[in-house]
Coordinates of N, CA and C in Angstrom, one line a residue:
X270 N -140.5 124.1 80.9 CA -139.6 123.3 81.7 C -139.1 122.0 81.0
X271 N -139.2 122.0 79.7 CA -138.7 120.8 79.0 C -137.2 120.8 78.9
X272 N -136.6 119.6 78.9 CA -135.2 119.4 78.7 C -134.9 119.2 77.2
X273 N -133.9 119.9 76.8 CA -133.3 119.7 75.4 C -132.0 119.1 75.6
X274 N -131.6 118.0 74.9 CA -130.3 117.4 75.0 C -129.5 117.5 73.8
X275 N -128.3 117.9 73.9 CA -127.4 118.0 72.8 C -126.2 117.1 73.0
X276 N -126.0 116.1 72.1 CA -125.0 115.1 72.3 C -124.0 115.3 71.1
X277 N -122.7 115.3 71.4 CA -121.7 115.4 70.4 C -120.4 115.8 70.9
X278 N -119.6 116.3 70.0 CA -118.2 116.8 70.3 C -118.1 118.2 69.8
X279 N -116.8 118.6 69.6 CA -116.6 120.0 69.1 C -117.0 120.2 67.6
X280 N -117.2 119.1 66.9 CA -117.4 119.2 65.4 C -118.9 119.0 65.1
X281 N -119.5 118.1 65.7 CA -120.9 117.8 65.3 C -121.7 117.4 66.5
X282 N -123.1 117.4 66.4 CA -123.9 117.1 67.5 C -125.3 116.7 67.0
X283 N -126.0 116.1 67.9 CA -127.4 115.6 67.7 C -128.2 116.4 68.7
X284 N -129.3 117.0 68.3 CA -130.3 117.7 69.2 C -131.4 116.7 69.5
X285 N -131.7 116.5 70.7 CA -132.9 115.6 71.1 C -134.0 116.5 71.6
X286 N -135.0 116.6 70.9 CA -136.2 117.4 71.1 C -135.9 118.9 71.0
X287 N -136.9 119.7 70.5 CA -136.7 121.1 70.2 C -138.0 121.8 70.6
X288 N -138.3 121.9 71.9 CA -139.6 122.5 72.2 C -139.7 124.0 72.2
X289 N -138.6 124.7 72.4 CA -138.7 126.1 72.6 C -137.3 126.8 72.4
X290 N -137.4 128.1 72.2 CA -136.2 128.9 72.2 C -135.1 128.4 71.3
X291 N -135.2 128.6 70.0 CA -134.2 128.2 69.1 C -132.9 128.9 69.4
X292 N -132.9 130.1 69.8 CA -131.7 130.8 70.1 C -130.9 130.2 71.2
X293 N -131.6 129.7 72.2 CA -130.9 129.0 73.3 C -130.3 127.7 72.9
X294 N -131.0 127.0 72.0 CA -130.5 125.7 71.5 C -129.3 126.0 70.6
X295 N -129.4 127.0 69.8 CA -128.3 127.4 68.9 C -127.1 127.8 69.7
X296 N -127.3 128.5 70.9 CA -126.2 128.9 71.8 C -125.4 127.7 72.3
X297 N -126.1 126.6 72.5 CA -125.4 125.3 72.9 C -124.8 124.7 71.8
X298 N -125.4 124.6 70.6 CA -124.9 124.0 69.4 C -123.6 124.7 68.9
X299 N -123.7 126.0 69.0 CA -122.5 126.8 68.5 C -122.3 126.6 67.0
X300 N -121.0 126.4 66.7 CA -120.6 126.2 65.3 C -120.6 124.8 64.8
X301 N -121.1 123.9 65.7 CA -121.1 122.5 65.3 C -122.1 122.2 64.3
X302 N -121.8 121.2 63.5 CA -122.8 120.7 62.5 C -123.8 119.8 63.2
X303 N -125.1 120.1 63.0 CA -126.2 119.3 63.6 C -126.5 118.2 62.6
X304 N -126.3 116.9 63.1 CA -126.5 115.8 62.2 C -128.0 115.5 62.1
X305 N -128.8 115.8 63.1 CA -130.2 115.6 63.1 C -130.8 116.2 64.3
X306 N -132.2 116.3 64.2 CA -133.0 116.7 65.4 C -133.9 115.5 65.6
X307 N -133.6 114.8 66.7 CA -134.4 113.5 67.0 C -135.5 113.9 68.0
X308 N -136.7 113.6 67.6 CA -137.9 113.9 68.5 C -138.3 112.6 69.2
X309 N -138.3 112.7 70.5 CA -138.7 111.5 71.2 C -140.1 111.1 71.1
X310 N -141.0 112.1 70.8 CA -142.4 111.9 70.5 C -143.0 113.2 69.9
X311 N -144.2 113.2 69.5 CA -144.8 114.3 68.7 C -145.5 115.3 69.5
X312 N -145.6 115.3 70.8 CA -146.4 116.3 71.6 C -145.7 117.7 71.4
X313 N -146.6 118.7 71.3 CA -146.1 120.0 70.9 C -145.0 120.6 71.9
X314 N -145.0 120.2 73.1 CA -144.0 120.7 74.1 C -142.7 120.0 73.9
X315 N -142.5 119.2 72.8 CA -141.2 118.6 72.5 C -140.8 118.9 71.1
X316 N -141.8 119.3 70.2 CA -141.5 119.5 68.8 C -141.8 120.8 68.2
X317 N -142.3 121.7 69.1 CA -142.9 123.0 68.6 C -141.9 123.7 67.6
X318 N -140.6 123.7 67.9 CA -139.7 124.4 67.0 C -138.7 123.5 66.3
X319 N -139.0 122.2 66.2 CA -138.1 121.3 65.5 C -138.0 121.7 64.0
X320 N -139.1 121.9 63.3 CA -138.9 122.3 61.9 C -138.1 123.6 61.7
X321 N -138.4 124.6 62.5 CA -137.6 125.8 62.4 C -136.2 125.6 62.7
X322 N -135.8 124.8 63.7 CA -134.5 124.5 64.0 C -133.8 123.7 62.9
X323 N -134.6 122.8 62.3 CA -134.1 122.1 61.1 C -133.8 123.0 60.0
X324 N -134.6 123.9 59.7 CA -134.4 124.9 58.7 C -133.2 125.7 58.9
X325 N -133.0 126.2 60.1 CA -131.8 127.0 60.4 C -130.5 126.3 60.3
X326 N -130.5 125.0 60.8 CA -129.3 124.2 60.8 C -129.1 123.4 59.6
X327 N -130.1 123.1 58.8 CA -130.0 122.2 57.7 C -130.1 120.8 58.1
X328 N -130.4 120.5 59.3 CA -130.5 119.1 59.8 C -131.9 118.5 59.6
X329 N -132.0 117.2 59.4 CA -133.3 116.6 59.2 C -133.9 116.4 60.6
X330 N -135.2 116.6 60.6 CA -136.0 116.3 61.8 C -136.6 114.9 61.7
X331 N -136.3 114.1 62.7 CA -136.6 112.7 62.7 C -137.7 112.4 63.8
X332 N -138.6 111.5 63.4 CA -139.7 111.1 64.3 C -140.2 109.7 63.9
X333 N -140.7 109.0 64.9 CA -141.3 107.7 64.7 C -142.5 107.9 63.9
X334 N -142.7 107.1 62.8 CA -143.9 107.2 62.0 C -145.3 107.1 62.7
X335 N -145.3 106.3 63.8 CA -146.5 106.2 64.6 C -146.9 107.5 65.3
X336 N -146.0 108.5 65.3 CA -146.3 109.8 65.9 C -146.9 110.8 64.9
X337 N -147.1 110.4 63.7 CA -147.5 111.4 62.7 C -148.8 112.1 63.0
X338 N -149.8 111.4 63.6 CA -151.1 112.0 63.9 C -150.9 113.0 65.1
X339 N -150.0 112.7 66.0 CA -149.8 113.6 67.1 C -149.0 114.8 66.6
X340 N -148.0 114.6 65.8 CA -147.2 115.7 65.2 C -148.1 116.6 64.4
X341 N -149.1 116.1 63.7 CA -149.9 116.9 62.8 C -150.9 117.8 63.6
X342 N -151.0 117.6 64.9 CA -151.7 118.6 65.8 C -150.9 119.9 65.9
X343 N -149.6 119.9 65.7 CA -148.8 121.1 65.8 C -148.3 121.6 64.4
X344 N -148.0 120.6 63.5 CA -147.3 121.0 62.3 C -148.1 120.5 61.1
X345 N -148.1 121.3 60.0 CA -148.7 120.9 58.7 C -147.8 120.0 57.9
X346 N -146.5 120.3 57.9 CA -145.5 119.5 57.1 C -145.1 118.3 57.9
X347 N -144.7 117.3 57.2 CA -144.2 116.1 57.8 C -142.8 116.3 58.2
X348 N -142.3 115.5 59.2 CA -140.9 115.5 59.5 C -140.1 115.0 58.3
X349 N -138.8 115.2 58.4 CA -137.9 114.8 57.3 C -137.5 113.4 57.2
X350 N -137.6 112.6 58.3 CA -137.3 111.2 58.3 C -137.8 110.5 59.5
X351 N -137.5 109.2 59.6 CA -138.1 108.4 60.6 C -137.1 108.0 61.7
X352 N -137.6 107.7 62.8 CA -136.9 107.0 63.9 C -137.6 105.7 64.2
X353 N -137.0 104.6 63.9 CA -137.6 103.3 64.1 C -136.8 102.5 65.1
X354 N -137.5 101.6 65.7 CA -136.9 100.7 66.7 C -135.7 100.0 66.1
X355 N -134.6 100.0 66.8 CA -133.4 99.3 66.3 C -132.5 100.2 65.5
X356 N -133.0 101.3 65.0 CA -132.2 102.2 64.2 C -131.1 102.8 65.0
X357 N -130.0 103.1 64.4 CA -128.9 103.8 65.1 C -128.6 105.1 64.5
X358 N -128.1 106.0 65.3 CA -127.7 107.3 64.9 C -126.2 107.5 65.4
X359 N -125.4 107.8 64.4 CA -123.9 108.0 64.7 C -123.7 109.5 64.9
X360 N -123.1 109.9 66.0 CA -122.7 111.3 66.1 C -121.4 111.4 67.0
X361 N -120.4 112.0 66.4 CA -119.2 112.3 67.2 C -118.6 111.0 67.8
X362 N -118.6 109.9 67.1 CA -118.0 108.7 67.6 C -118.9 107.9 68.5
X363 N -120.1 108.4 68.8 CA -121.0 107.7 69.7 C -122.2 107.2 68.9
X364 N -122.7 106.0 69.2 CA -123.8 105.4 68.6 C -125.0 105.5 69.6
X365 N -126.1 106.0 69.1 CA -127.3 106.0 69.9 C -128.3 105.1 69.2
X366 N -128.9 104.2 70.0 CA -129.8 103.2 69.5 C -131.3 103.7 69.8
X367 N -132.1 103.6 68.8 CA -133.5 103.9 69.0 C -134.3 102.8 69.6
X368 N -135.0 103.0 70.7 CA -135.8 102.0 71.4 C -137.2 102.5 71.4
X369 N -138.1 101.8 70.7 CA -139.5 102.1 70.7 C -140.1 101.9 72.1
X370 N -140.8 102.9 72.6 CA -141.4 102.8 73.9 C -142.8 103.5 73.9
X371 N -143.7 102.9 73.2 CA -145.0 103.5 73.1 C -145.7 103.5 74.5
X372 N -146.7 104.4 74.6 CA -147.5 104.4 75.8 C -147.8 105.9 76.2
X373 N -146.8 106.7 76.4 CA -147.1 108.1 76.6 C -147.7 108.7 75.3
X374 N -147.3 108.1 74.2 CA -147.8 108.4 72.9 C -147.6 107.2 72.0
X375 N -148.3 107.1 70.9 CA -148.2 105.8 70.1 C -146.8 105.4 69.6
X376 N -146.0 106.4 69.3 CA -144.7 106.1 68.7 C -143.5 106.7 69.5
X377 N -143.7 106.8 70.8 CA -142.6 107.4 71.6 C -141.4 106.5 71.5
X378 N -140.2 107.2 71.5 CA -138.9 106.4 71.5 C -138.0 107.0 72.5
X379 N -137.0 106.2 72.9 CA -135.9 106.6 73.7 C -134.7 106.4 72.9
X380 N -133.6 107.1 73.3 CA -132.3 107.0 72.6 C -131.3 106.6 73.6
X381 N -130.7 105.4 73.3 CA -129.7 104.8 74.3 C -128.3 104.9 73.7
X382 N -127.4 105.5 74.5 CA -126.0 105.6 74.1 C -125.2 104.6 75.1
X383 N -125.1 103.3 74.7 CA -124.4 102.4 75.7 C -123.0 102.8 76.1
X384 N -122.2 103.3 75.2 CA -120.9 103.7 75.5 C -120.8 104.9 76.5
X385 N -121.8 105.7 76.6 CA -121.9 106.8 77.5 C -122.7 106.3 78.8
X386 N -123.4 105.2 78.7 CA -124.2 104.8 79.8 C -125.4 105.7 80.1
X387 N -125.9 106.3 79.0 CA -127.0 107.3 79.1 C -128.2 106.9 78.2
X388 N -129.4 107.1 78.8 CA -130.6 106.9 78.1 C -131.5 108.2 78.1
X389 N -131.8 108.6 76.9 CA -132.7 109.8 76.8 C -134.1 109.4 76.6
X390 N -135.0 109.7 77.6 CA -136.3 109.0 77.6 C -137.5 109.9 77.2
X391 N -137.2 111.2 76.9 CA -138.4 112.0 76.6 C -139.4 112.0 77.7
X392 N -140.6 111.6 77.4 CA -141.7 111.5 78.4 C -142.0 110.1 78.7
X393 N -141.2 109.1 78.4 CA -141.5 107.7 78.7 C -141.2 107.5 80.2
X394 N -140.1 107.9 80.7 CA -139.7 107.7 82.1 C -139.1 108.9 82.7
X395 N -139.6 109.2 83.9 CA -139.1 110.4 84.7 C -138.5 110.0 86.0
X396 N -137.8 110.9 86.6 CA -137.4 110.7 88.0 C -138.6 110.5 88.8
X397 N -138.8 109.3 89.4 CA -140.0 109.1 90.2 C -141.1 108.2 89.5
X398 N -140.9 107.9 88.2 CA -141.9 107.0 87.7 C -142.2 107.2 86.2
X399 N -143.2 106.5 85.7 CA -143.5 106.6 84.3 C -144.0 108.0 83.9
X400 N -143.9 108.3 82.6 CA -144.5 109.6 82.1 C -146.0 109.6 82.2
X401 N -146.5 110.8 81.9 CA -148.0 111.0 82.1 C -148.7 110.2 81.0
X402 N -149.9 109.8 81.3 CA -150.8 109.1 80.3 C -152.2 109.7 80.3
X403 N -152.3 111.0 80.7 CA -153.6 111.6 80.7 C -153.8 112.4 79.4
X404 N -152.9 112.4 78.5 CA -153.0 113.1 77.2 C -153.7 112.2 76.2
X405 N -154.1 112.8 75.1 CA -154.7 112.0 74.0 C -153.6 111.1 73.5
X406 N -154.0 110.0 73.0 CA -153.1 109.0 72.4 C -152.3 108.3 73.4
X407 N -152.5 108.4 74.7 CA -151.7 107.8 75.8 C -152.4 106.5 76.3
X408 N -151.6 105.6 76.8 CA -152.1 104.4 77.4 C -151.2 103.9 78.5
X409 N -151.6 103.9 79.7 CA -150.7 103.6 80.8 C -150.2 102.2 80.8
X410 N -151.1 101.2 80.5 CA -150.6 99.8 80.5 C -149.5 99.6 79.4
X411 N -149.7 100.3 78.3 CA -148.7 100.2 77.2 C -147.4 100.8 77.7
X412 N -147.5 102.0 78.3 CA -146.3 102.7 78.8 C -145.5 101.9 79.8
X413 N -146.2 101.3 80.8 CA -145.6 100.5 81.8 C -144.9 99.3 81.2
X414 N -145.6 98.7 80.3 CA -145.0 97.5 79.6 C -143.7 97.9 78.8
X415 N -143.8 99.1 78.2 CA -142.6 99.5 77.4 C -141.4 99.7 78.4
X416 N -141.7 100.3 79.5 CA -140.6 100.6 80.5 C -140.0 99.3 81.0
X417 N -140.9 98.4 81.4 CA -140.5 97.1 82.0 C -139.7 96.2 80.9
X418 N -140.3 96.1 79.7 CA -139.7 95.2 78.7 C -138.6 95.8 77.9
X419 N -138.6 97.1 77.7 CA -137.6 97.7 76.8 C -136.5 98.5 77.6
X420 N -136.8 99.1 78.7 CA -135.8 99.9 79.4 C -135.2 99.2 80.6
X421 N -136.0 98.5 81.4 CA -135.5 97.8 82.6 C -134.6 96.6 82.3
X422 N -134.4 96.3 81.0 CA -133.4 95.3 80.6 C -132.0 95.8 80.5
X423 N -131.9 97.2 80.5 CA -130.6 97.9 80.3 C -130.0 97.9 81.7
X424 N -128.7 98.2 81.8 CA -127.9 98.2 83.0 C -128.6 99.2 84.1
X425 N -128.6 98.7 85.3 CA -129.2 99.6 86.4 C -128.5 100.9 86.5
X426 N -127.2 101.0 86.2 CA -126.5 102.2 86.4 C -126.6 103.2 85.2
X427 N -127.5 102.9 84.3 CA -127.7 103.7 83.1 C -128.3 105.0 83.6
X428 N -127.7 106.1 83.3 CA -128.3 107.5 83.7 C -129.4 107.8 82.7
X429 N -130.5 108.2 83.3 CA -131.7 108.6 82.5 C -131.8 110.1 82.5
X430 N -131.8 110.6 81.2 CA -131.9 112.0 80.9 C -133.4 112.2 80.4
X431 N -134.2 112.8 81.3 CA -135.6 112.9 81.0 C -136.0 114.1 80.2
X432 N -137.3 114.0 79.7 CA -137.8 115.2 79.0 C -138.2 116.3 79.8
X433 N -138.4 116.1 81.1 CA -138.8 117.1 82.1 C -138.1 116.7 83.4
X434 N -137.6 117.7 84.1 CA -137.1 117.4 85.4 C -135.7 116.9 85.5
X435 N -135.4 116.3 86.7 CA -134.1 115.8 87.0 C -133.7 114.5 86.4
X436 N -132.4 114.2 86.4 CA -131.9 112.9 86.0 C -132.2 111.9 87.0
X437 N -132.1 110.6 86.6 CA -132.2 109.5 87.5 C -131.4 108.4 87.0
X438 N -131.5 107.2 87.5 CA -130.9 106.0 86.9 C -132.0 104.9 86.8
X439 N -131.7 104.0 85.9 CA -132.7 102.9 85.8 C -132.9 102.1 87.1
X440 N -131.7 101.9 87.8 CA -131.8 101.2 89.0 C -132.7 101.8 90.1
X441 N -132.6 103.2 90.1 CA -133.4 103.9 91.1 C -134.9 103.9 90.7
X442 N -135.2 103.8 89.5 CA -136.6 103.7 89.1 C -137.1 102.3 89.2

C-alpha cells in the first residue's frame, strides 16, 4: 500500500520511492527520461526495487547518507548518490528542495516543490499524524521535532503527498 510519486512533464520525471512493481512504475514513467530515483528513507517498503529501477532507467538512486545502515538491511550495494538537507533537484522546470526530517529513520527526508505547493513526506508525516516510530532506528521525539521545526514552517495550504494512504495539507495536520 505504498505510494510512489512521479513528478515531471512529457519529457522527464523524478520517481520518489520505488517499493514495488517496477512494471507499474515504468507504466507511469512511459518514455520519459528519469532524472533520478529519490528515496525518502531506507526502509525496505520504500526502496526494495530502487536499484533495479535505476538499472532499467539509467537513473541514479539517491538517499540521505544517514540512511545507509537502514538501506544495507535490504541492499548490498550503496545508492548512487546522496540527498542532503538543502539540496535541490531540478525536473521539468520544477525545483524540489530536500528537507531533512529524521525521526522515522535517521536520515529521512521530505521533498518540497514550492511552485507546486506540494510536499512529499515519505513516512515522516501522514494524514492524521506523524509517521510510525516502532521500527528500528526510529525516535518519536526526533520525528515530532522534525515535523514541527522543518515542515510546519511551510504554508498551511501545502498539499502533503504521503508514503502511505491519503493526501492531506500541512494546515490540517
